[in-house]
mmCIF file of C-alpha atoms in Angstrom:
data_model
loop_
_atom_site.group_PDB
_atom_site.id
_atom_site.type_symbol
_atom_site.label_atom_id
_atom_site.label_comp_id
_atom_site.label_asym_id
_atom_site.label_seq_id
_atom_site.Cartn_x
_atom_site.Cartn_y
_atom_site.Cartn_z
ATOM 1 C CA MET A 1 0.000 0.000 0.000
ATOM 2 C CA ARG A 2 1.291 3.409 -0.937
ATOM 3 C CA PHE A 3 0.548 6.784 0.603
ATOM 4 C CA ARG A 4 1.371 10.323 -0.443
ATOM 5 C CA HIS A 5 2.903 12.345 2.363
ATOM 6 C CA PRO A 6 2.043 16.057 2.466
ATOM 7 C CA ASP A 7 5.631 16.804 1.399
ATOM 8 C CA GLY A 8 4.991 14.898 -1.850
ATOM 9 C CA SER A 9 7.041 11.787 -1.035
ATOM 10 C CA THR A 10 5.684 8.235 -1.096
ATOM 11 C CA VAL A 11 5.360 6.208 2.112
ATOM 12 C CA HIS A 12 5.048 2.431 1.738
ATOM 13 C CA LEU A 13 3.032 0.184 4.067
ATOM 14 C CA ALA A 14 3.489 -3.596 3.965
ATOM 15 C CA TYR A 15 2.871 -6.615 6.137
ATOM 16 C CA CYS A 16 5.676 -9.010 7.014
ATOM 17 C CA THR A 17 5.463 -12.575 5.705
ATOM 18 C CA ASN A 18 7.420 -14.106 8.596
ATOM 19 C CA VAL A 19 3.986 -14.979 9.981
ATOM 20 C CA HIS A 20 3.842 -17.657 7.260
ATOM 21 C CA PRO A 21 6.508 -20.362 7.768
ATOM 22 C CA ALA A 22 8.560 -21.073 4.648
ATOM 23 C CA GLU A 23 12.202 -22.071 4.259
ATOM 24 C CA THR A 24 12.386 -22.616 0.504
ATOM 25 C CA LEU A 25 11.496 -20.678 -2.616
ATOM 26 C CA ASP A 26 8.616 -23.068 -3.298
ATOM 27 C CA GLY A 27 7.297 -22.231 0.160
ATOM 28 C CA VAL A 28 7.561 -18.510 -0.547
ATOM 29 C CA LEU A 29 5.634 -18.903 -3.797
ATOM 30 C CA ALA A 30 2.937 -20.810 -1.918
ATOM 31 C CA GLN A 31 2.718 -17.935 0.598
ATOM 32 C CA LEU A 32 1.991 -15.482 -2.186
ATOM 33 C CA ARG A 33 -0.819 -17.669 -3.494
ATOM 34 C CA ASP A 34 -2.336 -18.862 -0.229
ATOM 35 C CA HIS A 35 -1.944 -15.820 2.020
ATOM 36 C CA CYS A 36 -0.711 -12.592 0.455
ATOM 37 C CA GLU A 37 -3.068 -12.415 -2.523
ATOM 38 C CA PRO A 38 -6.117 -13.250 -0.362
ATOM 39 C CA VAL A 39 -5.187 -10.406 2.018
ATOM 40 C CA ARG A 40 -4.932 -8.033 -0.933
ATOM 41 C CA ARG A 41 -8.351 -9.082 -2.168
ATOM 42 C CA ARG A 42 -9.914 -8.553 1.260
ATOM 43 C CA LEU A 43 -8.587 -5.004 1.247
ATOM 44 C CA GLY A 44 -9.990 -4.365 -2.215
ATOM 45 C CA ARG A 45 -6.604 -3.261 -3.467
ATOM 46 C CA ASP A 46 -5.040 -3.704 -6.895
ATOM 47 C CA ARG A 47 -1.616 -3.649 -5.236
ATOM 48 C CA LEU A 48 -0.396 -4.724 -1.800
ATOM 49 C CA GLY A 49 3.034 -4.289 -0.281
ATOM 50 C CA ILE A 50 4.579 -7.246 1.511
ATOM 51 C CA GLY A 51 7.734 -7.368 3.582
ATOM 52 C CA LEU A 52 9.238 -10.661 2.491
ATOM 53 C CA TRP A 53 11.067 -12.916 4.906
ATOM 54 C CA LEU A 54 13.491 -15.030 2.892
ATOM 55 C CA ALA A 55 15.158 -17.807 4.873
ATOM 56 C CA ARG A 56 18.708 -18.892 4.054
ATOM 57 C CA ASP A 57 17.765 -21.576 1.525
ATOM 58 C CA ALA A 58 15.288 -19.372 -0.341
ATOM 59 C CA ALA A 59 17.752 -16.476 -0.476
ATOM 60 C CA ARG A 60 20.540 -18.721 -1.780
ATOM 61 C CA THR A 61 18.323 -20.060 -4.527
ATOM 62 C CA LEU A 62 17.328 -16.578 -5.638
ATOM 63 C CA VAL A 63 20.828 -15.113 -5.612
ATOM 64 C CA THR A 64 22.360 -18.025 -7.540
ATOM 65 C CA ASP A 65 19.578 -18.709 -10.052
ATOM 66 C CA PRO A 66 18.565 -15.700 -12.187
ATOM 67 C CA SER A 67 15.616 -17.592 -13.644
ATOM 68 C CA ALA A 68 14.270 -18.290 -10.151
ATOM 69 C CA LEU A 69 14.551 -14.589 -9.297
ATOM 70 C CA ARG A 70 12.750 -13.612 -12.486
ATOM 71 C CA GLY A 71 10.074 -16.168 -11.661
ATOM 72 C CA LEU A 72 9.518 -14.674 -8.207
ATOM 73 C CA ARG A 73 9.273 -11.170 -9.633
ATOM 74 C CA ALA A 74 6.740 -12.387 -12.208
ATOM 75 C CA GLU A 75 4.703 -14.123 -9.523
ATOM 76 C CA LEU A 76 4.607 -10.931 -7.430
ATOM 77 C CA ASP A 77 3.368 -8.972 -10.429
ATOM 78 C CA LEU A 78 0.778 -11.620 -11.282
ATOM 79 C CA ARG A 79 -0.704 -11.548 -7.787
ATOM 80 C CA GLY A 80 -0.724 -7.752 -7.396
ATOM 81 C CA LEU A 81 2.065 -7.709 -4.821
ATOM 82 C CA GLU A 82 5.130 -5.504 -4.455
ATOM 83 C CA VAL A 83 8.251 -5.625 -2.302
ATOM 84 C CA VAL A 84 10.315 -2.678 -1.091
ATOM 85 C CA THR A 85 11.490 -4.189 2.197
ATOM 86 C CA LEU A 86 12.770 -7.510 3.528
ATOM 87 C CA ASN A 87 12.917 -8.899 7.045
ATOM 88 C CA GLY A 88 16.499 -10.130 7.352
ATOM 89 C CA PHE A 89 16.447 -10.810 11.120
ATOM 90 C CA PRO A 90 15.557 -14.552 11.249
ATOM 91 C CA TYR A 91 18.104 -16.636 9.340
ATOM 92 C CA GLU A 92 16.254 -19.938 9.220
ATOM 93 C CA GLY A 93 13.910 -22.103 11.252
ATOM 94 C CA PHE A 94 11.500 -19.316 12.189
ATOM 95 C CA GLY A 95 8.601 -21.704 11.724
ATOM 96 C CA ALA A 96 10.093 -24.339 14.026
ATOM 97 C CA GLU A 97 8.195 -25.597 17.066
ATOM 98 C CA GLU A 98 10.775 -23.897 19.293
ATOM 99 C CA VAL A 99 12.628 -20.795 18.086
ATOM 100 C CA LYS A 100 13.603 -18.979 21.314
ATOM 101 C CA TYR A 101 17.336 -18.090 21.315
ATOM 102 C CA ARG A 102 17.958 -19.690 17.906
ATOM 103 C CA VAL A 103 16.661 -16.580 16.149
ATOM 104 C CA TYR A 104 19.814 -14.680 17.190
ATOM 105 C CA LYS A 105 22.148 -16.994 15.272
ATOM 106 C CA PRO A 106 24.209 -16.419 13.267
ATOM 107 C CA ASP A 107 25.039 -12.990 14.645
ATOM 108 C CA TRP A 108 27.079 -10.208 13.074
ATOM 109 C CA ALA A 109 30.347 -11.723 14.313
ATOM 110 C CA ASP A 110 29.649 -14.806 12.183
ATOM 111 C CA PRO A 111 30.454 -14.630 8.447
ATOM 112 C CA GLU A 112 27.147 -16.307 7.555
ATOM 113 C CA ARG A 113 25.258 -13.203 8.648
ATOM 114 C CA LEU A 114 27.190 -10.957 6.269
ATOM 115 C CA ASP A 115 26.816 -13.435 3.399
ATOM 116 C CA HIS A 116 23.079 -13.796 3.986
ATOM 117 C CA THR A 117 22.411 -10.070 4.223
ATOM 118 C CA THR A 118 24.464 -9.415 1.095
ATOM 119 C CA ALA A 119 22.369 -12.004 -0.736
ATOM 120 C CA LEU A 120 19.168 -10.357 0.486
ATOM 121 C CA ALA A 121 20.340 -6.958 -0.748
ATOM 122 C CA ARG A 122 21.120 -8.344 -4.182
ATOM 123 C CA VAL A 123 17.735 -10.033 -4.382
ATOM 124 C CA LEU A 124 15.859 -6.952 -3.202
ATOM 125 C CA ALA A 125 17.544 -4.757 -5.798
ATOM 126 C CA GLN A 126 15.932 -6.961 -8.456
ATOM 127 C CA LEU A 127 12.532 -7.231 -6.769
ATOM 128 C CA LEU A 128 11.900 -3.512 -6.329
ATOM 129 C CA PRO A 129 9.065 -2.179 -8.492
ATOM 130 C CA ASP A 130 10.186 -0.401 -11.636
ATOM 131 C CA ASP A 131 9.245 3.013 -10.220
ATOM 132 C CA VAL A 132 11.010 2.505 -6.865
ATOM 133 C CA THR A 133 14.747 2.947 -6.329
ATOM 134 C CA ASP A 134 15.034 2.572 -2.533
ATOM 135 C CA GLY A 135 14.820 -0.681 -0.589
ATOM 136 C CA SER A 136 15.284 -1.587 3.078
ATOM 137 C CA ILE A 137 16.257 -4.631 5.116
ATOM 138 C CA SER A 138 15.910 -5.087 8.876
ATOM 139 C CA THR A 139 18.521 -7.185 10.645
ATOM 140 C CA LEU A 140 19.723 -8.584 13.951
ATOM 141 C CA PRO A 141 20.901 -5.880 16.409
ATOM 142 C CA LEU A 142 24.489 -7.198 16.368
ATOM 143 C CA ALA A 143 24.006 -10.204 18.685
ATOM 144 C CA TRP A 144 22.376 -11.618 21.765
ATOM 145 C CA ARG A 145 24.094 -9.970 24.741
ATOM 146 C CA THR A 146 25.843 -13.066 26.159
ATOM 147 C CA ALA A 147 29.173 -14.294 24.742
ATOM 148 C CA TYR A 148 29.680 -10.953 23.003
ATOM 149 C CA ASP A 149 33.119 -9.594 23.843
ATOM 150 C CA ASP A 150 35.386 -6.919 22.393
ATOM 151 C CA GLU A 151 36.795 -9.274 19.783
ATOM 152 C CA ARG A 152 33.361 -10.252 18.483
ATOM 153 C CA ALA A 153 32.294 -6.610 18.571
ATOM 154 C CA ALA A 154 35.231 -5.659 16.355
ATOM 155 C CA THR A 155 34.406 -8.510 13.969
ATOM 156 C CA ALA A 156 30.773 -7.418 13.782
ATOM 157 C CA ARG A 157 31.743 -3.807 13.131
ATOM 158 C CA ALA A 158 34.065 -4.886 10.316
ATOM 159 C CA ALA A 159 31.310 -7.034 8.797
ATOM 160 C CA LEU A 160 28.854 -4.141 8.760
ATOM 161 C CA THR A 161 31.480 -1.875 7.223
ATOM 162 C CA THR A 162 32.018 -4.469 4.492
ATOM 163 C CA LEU A 163 28.261 -4.661 4.000
ATOM 164 C CA ALA A 164 28.083 -0.878 3.541
ATOM 165 C CA GLU A 165 30.786 -1.068 0.880
ATOM 166 C CA ARG A 166 28.872 -3.832 -0.901
ATOM 167 C CA LEU A 167 25.678 -1.774 -0.789
ATOM 168 C CA ASP A 168 27.548 1.140 -2.347
ATOM 169 C CA ALA A 169 28.779 -1.138 -5.130
ATOM 170 C CA LEU A 170 25.265 -2.520 -5.630
ATOM 171 C CA HIS A 171 23.928 1.005 -6.017
ATOM 172 C CA GLN A 172 26.548 1.811 -8.633
ATOM 173 C CA LEU A 173 25.747 -1.393 -10.510
ATOM 174 C CA THR A 174 21.940 -1.311 -10.404
ATOM 175 C CA GLY A 175 20.914 2.237 -9.557
ATOM 176 C CA ARG A 176 18.982 0.788 -6.603
ATOM 177 C CA SER A 177 19.787 2.048 -3.103
ATOM 178 C CA ILE A 178 19.436 -0.636 -0.427
ATOM 179 C CA ARG A 179 19.795 0.271 3.246
ATOM 180 C CA VAL A 180 20.022 -2.043 6.244
ATOM 181 C CA GLY A 181 18.679 -1.246 9.709
ATOM 182 C CA LEU A 182 19.709 -2.792 13.015
ATOM 183 C CA GLU A 183 16.510 -3.686 14.871
ATOM 184 C CA PRO A 184 16.914 -3.052 18.629
ATOM 185 C CA GLU A 185 15.400 -5.861 20.677
ATOM 186 C CA PRO A 186 15.307 -6.575 24.437
ATOM 187 C CA GLY A 187 18.129 -8.866 25.533
ATOM 188 C CA CYS A 188 20.381 -8.060 22.584
ATOM 189 C CA VAL A 189 23.607 -6.056 22.500
ATOM 190 C CA VAL A 190 21.531 -3.269 20.977
ATOM 191 C CA GLU A 191 18.440 -3.440 23.186
ATOM 192 C CA THR A 192 17.285 0.169 22.771
ATOM 193 C CA THR A 193 17.625 2.934 20.212
ATOM 194 C CA ALA A 194 20.136 4.606 22.545
ATOM 195 C CA ASP A 195 22.273 1.447 22.442
ATOM 196 C CA ALA A 196 22.468 1.766 18.659
ATOM 197 C CA LEU A 197 24.018 5.229 18.590
ATOM 198 C CA ALA A 198 27.625 4.292 19.399
ATOM 199 C CA PRO A 199 27.879 1.212 17.114
ATOM 200 C CA LEU A 200 26.314 3.067 14.197
ATOM 201 C CA ALA A 201 28.566 6.080 14.757
ATOM 202 C CA ALA A 202 31.559 3.729 14.665
ATOM 203 C CA ILE A 203 30.416 2.384 11.291
ATOM 204 C CA GLY A 204 29.604 5.872 10.073
ATOM 205 C CA HIS A 205 27.764 5.030 6.862
ATOM 206 C CA ASP A 206 24.314 6.236 5.833
ATOM 207 C CA ARG A 207 23.384 2.879 4.309
ATOM 208 C CA ILE A 208 23.502 1.302 7.784
ATOM 209 C CA GLY A 209 20.861 2.696 10.124
ATOM 210 C CA ILE A 210 18.113 1.519 12.420
ATOM 211 C CA CYS A 211 14.795 -0.290 12.168
ATOM 212 C CA VAL A 212 12.390 0.963 14.843
ATOM 213 C CA ASP A 213 10.111 -1.857 16.004
ATOM 214 C CA THR A 214 7.374 -0.266 18.106
ATOM 215 C CA CYS A 215 6.772 -3.439 20.137
ATOM 216 C CA HIS A 216 10.433 -3.561 21.131
ATOM 217 C CA LEU A 217 10.420 0.182 21.807
ATOM 218 C CA ALA A 218 7.449 -0.231 24.143
ATOM 219 C CA THR A 219 8.773 -3.367 25.849
ATOM 220 C CA SER A 220 11.885 -1.422 26.887
ATOM 221 C CA PHE A 221 9.698 1.491 28.054
ATOM 222 C CA GLU A 222 11.353 3.877 25.625
ATOM 223 C CA ASP A 223 9.582 7.176 25.021
ATOM 224 C CA PRO A 224 9.084 7.442 21.246
ATOM 225 C CA HIS A 225 9.731 11.177 21.095
ATOM 226 C CA THR A 226 12.948 10.920 23.112
ATOM 227 C CA ALA A 227 14.168 7.946 21.092
ATOM 228 C CA LEU A 228 13.443 9.421 17.680
ATOM 229 C CA ASP A 229 14.758 12.865 18.616
ATOM 230 C CA ALA A 230 18.044 11.263 19.670
ATOM 231 C CA LEU A 231 18.288 9.377 16.380
ATOM 232 C CA THR A 232 17.572 12.549 14.423
ATOM 233 C CA GLN A 233 20.147 14.535 16.369
ATOM 234 C CA ALA A 234 22.752 11.809 15.809
ATOM 235 C CA ARG A 235 21.809 11.691 12.106
ATOM 236 C CA VAL A 236 21.090 7.991 12.301
ATOM 237 C CA PRO A 237 18.731 7.077 9.443
ATOM 238 C CA VAL A 238 15.517 5.268 10.327
ATOM 239 C CA VAL A 239 15.694 2.738 7.513
ATOM 240 C CA LYS A 240 12.250 1.299 8.278
ATOM 241 C CA SER A 241 9.777 0.883 11.105
ATOM 242 C CA GLN A 242 7.906 -2.232 12.099
ATOM 243 C CA LEU A 243 4.450 -1.429 13.432
ATOM 244 C CA SER A 244 3.750 -3.799 16.302
ATOM 245 C CA ALA A 245 2.316 -3.791 19.812
ATOM 246 C CA ALA A 246 3.559 -5.429 23.005
ATOM 247 C CA LEU A 247 1.651 -7.115 25.818
ATOM 248 C CA HIS A 248 0.994 -4.745 28.760
ATOM 249 C CA ALA A 249 0.003 -5.675 32.317
ATOM 250 C CA ALA A 250 -0.765 -2.662 34.509
ATOM 251 C CA HIS A 251 -1.003 -4.598 37.803
ATOM 252 C CA PRO A 252 1.241 -7.669 37.626
ATOM 253 C CA HIS A 253 1.026 -8.252 41.379
ATOM 254 C CA LEU A 254 -2.613 -9.346 41.112
ATOM 255 C CA PRO A 255 -3.273 -13.105 40.852
ATOM 256 C CA GLU A 256 -5.792 -12.668 38.033
ATOM 257 C CA VAL A 257 -3.222 -10.696 36.026
ATOM 258 C CA ARG A 258 -0.622 -13.414 36.555
ATOM 259 C CA THR A 259 -3.132 -15.992 35.341
ATOM 260 C CA ALA A 260 -3.904 -13.934 32.240
ATOM 261 C CA LEU A 261 -0.205 -13.476 31.483
ATOM 262 C CA ALA A 262 0.460 -17.193 31.898
ATOM 263 C CA ALA A 263 -1.795 -17.862 28.911
ATOM 264 C CA PHE A 264 0.749 -16.017 26.737
ATOM 265 C CA ASP A 265 3.726 -17.998 28.094
ATOM 266 C CA GLU A 266 4.182 -20.358 25.160
ATOM 267 C CA PRO A 267 7.159 -22.501 24.095
ATOM 268 C CA ARG A 268 7.885 -21.225 20.588
ATOM 269 C CA PHE A 269 9.171 -17.666 20.848
ATOM 270 C CA LEU A 270 11.130 -15.730 23.458
ATOM 271 C CA HIS A 271 8.975 -13.182 25.282
ATOM 272 C CA GLN A 272 11.379 -10.880 27.066
ATOM 273 C CA THR A 273 9.625 -9.064 29.922
ATOM 274 C CA ARG A 274 10.500 -5.670 31.395
ATOM 275 C CA THR A 275 9.439 -3.320 34.187
ATOM 276 C CA ARG A 276 10.605 0.097 35.366
ATOM 277 C CA THR A 277 11.897 0.544 38.899
ATOM 278 C CA SER A 278 13.478 3.413 40.787
ATOM 279 C CA ALA A 279 16.844 1.790 40.029
ATOM 280 C CA GLY A 280 16.146 1.544 36.301
ATOM 281 C CA LEU A 281 14.841 -1.064 33.897
ATOM 282 C CA ARG A 282 14.620 -4.658 35.164
ATOM 283 C CA GLY A 283 13.870 -7.663 33.037
ATOM 284 C CA THR A 284 13.843 -11.367 32.330
ATOM 285 C CA ASP A 285 14.603 -13.241 29.135
ATOM 286 C CA ASP A 286 11.171 -14.870 28.988
ATOM 287 C CA LEU A 287 7.676 -14.408 30.344
ATOM 288 C CA GLY A 288 7.676 -17.694 32.228
ATOM 289 C CA GLU A 289 10.792 -16.622 34.097
ATOM 290 C CA ALA A 290 9.075 -13.383 35.120
ATOM 291 C CA LEU A 291 6.042 -15.263 36.391
ATOM 292 C CA ALA A 292 8.124 -17.659 38.488
ATOM 293 C CA GLY A 293 8.538 -16.372 42.018
ATOM 294 C CA ASP A 294 10.325 -13.069 42.592
ATOM 295 C CA ALA A 295 12.366 -12.894 39.394
ATOM 296 C CA LEU A 296 10.839 -9.540 38.432
ATOM 297 C CA PRO A 297 9.506 -6.760 40.713
ATOM 298 C CA ASP A 298 5.756 -6.392 40.307
ATOM 299 C CA ALA A 299 4.999 -3.015 41.869
ATOM 300 C CA SER A 300 4.919 -1.345 38.437
ATOM 301 C CA PRO A 301 3.514 -2.410 35.049
ATOM 302 C CA TRP A 302 5.111 -5.196 33.058
ATOM 303 C CA ARG A 303 5.523 -5.317 29.304
ATOM 304 C CA ALA A 304 6.313 -8.488 27.389
ATOM 305 C CA HIS A 305 7.785 -8.917 23.918
ATOM 306 C CA PHE A 306 4.744 -10.561 22.413
ATOM 307 C CA HIS A 307 3.508 -9.086 19.136
ATOM 308 C CA VAL A 308 -0.244 -8.921 19.757
ATOM 309 C CA PRO A 309 -2.628 -8.125 16.868
ATOM 310 C CA LEU A 310 -2.860 -4.383 16.348
ATOM 311 C CA HIS A 311 -6.638 -4.268 15.997
ATOM 312 C CA ALA A 312 -7.465 -6.636 18.856
ATOM 313 C CA ALA A 313 -5.949 -5.874 22.255
ATOM 314 C CA PRO A 314 -5.994 -8.729 24.772
ATOM 315 C CA ALA A 315 -8.997 -8.902 27.081
ATOM 316 C CA ALA A 316 -8.842 -7.272 30.502
ATOM 317 C CA PRO A 317 -6.938 -7.323 32.779
ATOM 318 C CA LEU A 318 -4.300 -7.132 30.013
ATOM 319 C CA THR A 319 -3.953 -4.696 27.139
ATOM 320 C CA SER A 320 -1.470 -3.755 24.418
ATOM 321 C CA THR A 321 0.911 -0.877 23.779
ATOM 322 C CA LEU A 322 -0.966 0.397 20.733
ATOM 323 C CA ALA A 323 -0.719 3.913 22.202
ATOM 324 C CA VAL A 324 3.073 3.729 21.911
ATOM 325 C CA LEU A 325 2.730 2.718 18.260
ATOM 326 C CA ARG A 326 0.407 5.688 17.637
ATOM 327 C CA THR A 327 2.846 8.102 19.236
ATOM 328 C CA ALA A 328 5.818 6.687 17.358
ATOM 329 C CA LEU A 329 3.968 6.768 14.048
ATOM 330 C CA THR A 330 2.995 10.398 14.592
ATOM 331 C CA ARG A 331 6.659 11.255 15.058
ATOM 332 C CA LEU A 332 7.804 9.021 12.189
ATOM 333 C CA VAL A 333 5.490 10.287 9.455
ATOM 334 C CA GLY A 334 3.312 13.011 10.974
ATOM 335 C CA GLY A 335 5.816 15.841 10.687
ATOM 336 C CA PRO A 336 6.703 18.059 7.721
ATOM 337 C CA HIS A 337 8.886 15.266 6.327
ATOM 338 C CA PRO A 338 8.770 11.536 7.142
ATOM 339 C CA LEU A 339 11.648 10.096 9.159
ATOM 340 C CA THR A 340 11.159 6.847 7.252
ATOM 341 C CA ARG A 341 9.216 5.863 4.155
ATOM 342 C CA HIS A 342 9.016 2.122 4.835
ATOM 343 C CA LEU A 343 6.444 0.831 7.338
ATOM 344 C CA GLU A 344 5.765 -2.837 7.991
ATOM 345 C CA VAL A 345 3.081 -4.466 10.129
ATOM 346 C CA GLU A 346 4.851 -7.369 11.831
ATOM 347 C CA THR A 347 2.581 -9.579 13.918
ATOM 348 C CA TYR A 348 4.253 -12.955 13.510
ATOM 349 C CA THR A 349 2.761 -14.482 16.671
ATOM 350 C CA TRP A 350 -0.773 -15.272 15.501
ATOM 351 C CA GLN A 351 -0.286 -19.008 16.050
ATOM 352 C CA ALA A 352 1.438 -18.385 19.396
ATOM 353 C CA LEU A 353 -1.584 -16.610 20.887
ATOM 354 C CA PRO A 354 -3.600 -18.411 23.569
ATOM 355 C CA PRO A 355 -5.504 -21.218 21.787
ATOM 356 C CA GLU A 356 -8.892 -19.507 21.888
ATOM 357 C CA LEU A 357 -7.455 -16.422 20.138
ATOM 358 C CA ARG A 358 -5.601 -18.208 17.334
ATOM 359 C CA PRO A 359 -7.013 -18.193 13.806
ATOM 360 C CA ARG A 360 -8.403 -21.680 13.170
ATOM 361 C CA ALA A 361 -8.299 -21.480 9.391
ATOM 362 C CA ARG A 362 -6.348 -19.747 6.648
ATOM 363 C CA ALA A 363 -9.269 -17.406 5.951
ATOM 364 C CA GLN A 364 -9.335 -16.217 9.569
ATOM 365 C CA LEU A 365 -5.644 -15.371 9.436
ATOM 366 C CA ALA A 366 -6.153 -13.381 6.241
ATOM 367 C CA ASP A 367 -9.056 -11.544 7.874
ATOM 368 C CA GLY A 368 -6.852 -10.657 10.849
ATOM 369 C CA ILE A 369 -3.957 -9.401 8.762
ATOM 370 C CA ALA A 370 -6.325 -7.327 6.624
ATOM 371 C CA ALA A 371 -7.816 -5.820 9.799
ATOM 372 C CA GLU A 372 -4.350 -4.864 11.046
ATOM 373 C CA LEU A 373 -3.492 -3.207 7.744
ATOM 374 C CA THR A 374 -6.811 -1.363 7.788
ATOM 375 C CA LEU A 375 -6.004 0.021 11.238
ATOM 376 C CA ALA A 376 -2.538 1.085 10.092
ATOM 377 C CA ARG A 377 -4.030 2.686 6.972
ATOM 378 C CA ASP A 378 -6.487 4.664 9.077
ATOM 379 C CA LEU A 379 -3.712 5.881 11.366
ATOM 380 C CA LEU A 380 -1.779 7.138 8.350
ATOM 381 C CA THR A 381 -4.709 8.911 6.754
ATOM 382 C CA ASP A 382 -5.546 10.518 10.122
ATOM 383 C CA LEU A 383 -2.031 11.975 10.021
ATOM 384 C CA GLY A 384 -2.736 13.609 6.688
ATOM 385 C CA LEU A 385 -1.271 11.004 4.318
ATOM 386 C CA LYS A 386 -3.325 10.185 1.224
ATOM 387 C CA GLU A 387 -3.827 6.572 0.194
ATOM 388 C CA LEU A 388 -2.753 5.986 -3.391
ATOM 389 C CA PRO A 389 -4.320 3.503 -5.836
#
């Protein structure tokens, strides 16, 4: 979906396909047929933006087989779909029964991460619509915080510098400008937007910036205005933003709140949980850990890294951080010029919701994704952006 900003620029809205498990190119093509095109039809659109997640095997096929890449581009066109952004955070196995810490491997100190992201950039340069020259890729925020020492930090910095050089060369070769954004996430080396400032300054290249995920922003209790003002002042480009909402519990000391939260403690994904105290931010790596005993103070609200559907907040006594998303979006695209032109709805946890809230059929999932995109569209038009055909 495309929108005209009051300054005349185009803002793109997509939804991320990492909600649909697929490791191979055949799986990706099935996603387009079974999920993406039906969502487009529900929205009554001739064209729908999708943020593709390409796992290692799919990316390797596309970067080594020109005919396969042409076939994917043709399939996108046939189904009324377009791609300006990729989700390069998960490497493989995102549809596994247990993902947890695996999603942070390989990290930016491992050569596989550089190779994979380079492949994604080359693929994206060929998938961009004919009238679009700028693409974006979100990626791991360096590494999970443990086992990350000065040596690995130096290796990661060198890898990102090499990536920037490759993106420059790609631009010269194709005329397409691809940028990559570190996506701050709780528990990682870069947990907050503030954590990204020093590493990005050390790299010092405008093709390497940040991806602002509004669920992660909220989980770490970051104020959107403060975070985005700091990025602007440091001249760190916001390469893209993922529109998502976290799980919020206002009174975690109450037994009924604990019971409600326990329904979201599931075995597939990591649900980092945070609270603010007088001594600063406290947290656990997973929701179950927070619920066990005294691992996390409960005098103040808790927020958990669980991407809840944008249009359907959890039932009381829980809610979501949709208000944080609204505030961030106002700052991102509501000013005289947008801070980013790539927005991506990223609720990948539909099948991790409590059983009674999960979509029971493919059609229900498509309905839910369409409802999220409708909400995001309405937020953008309320900010003065005009939806384009």
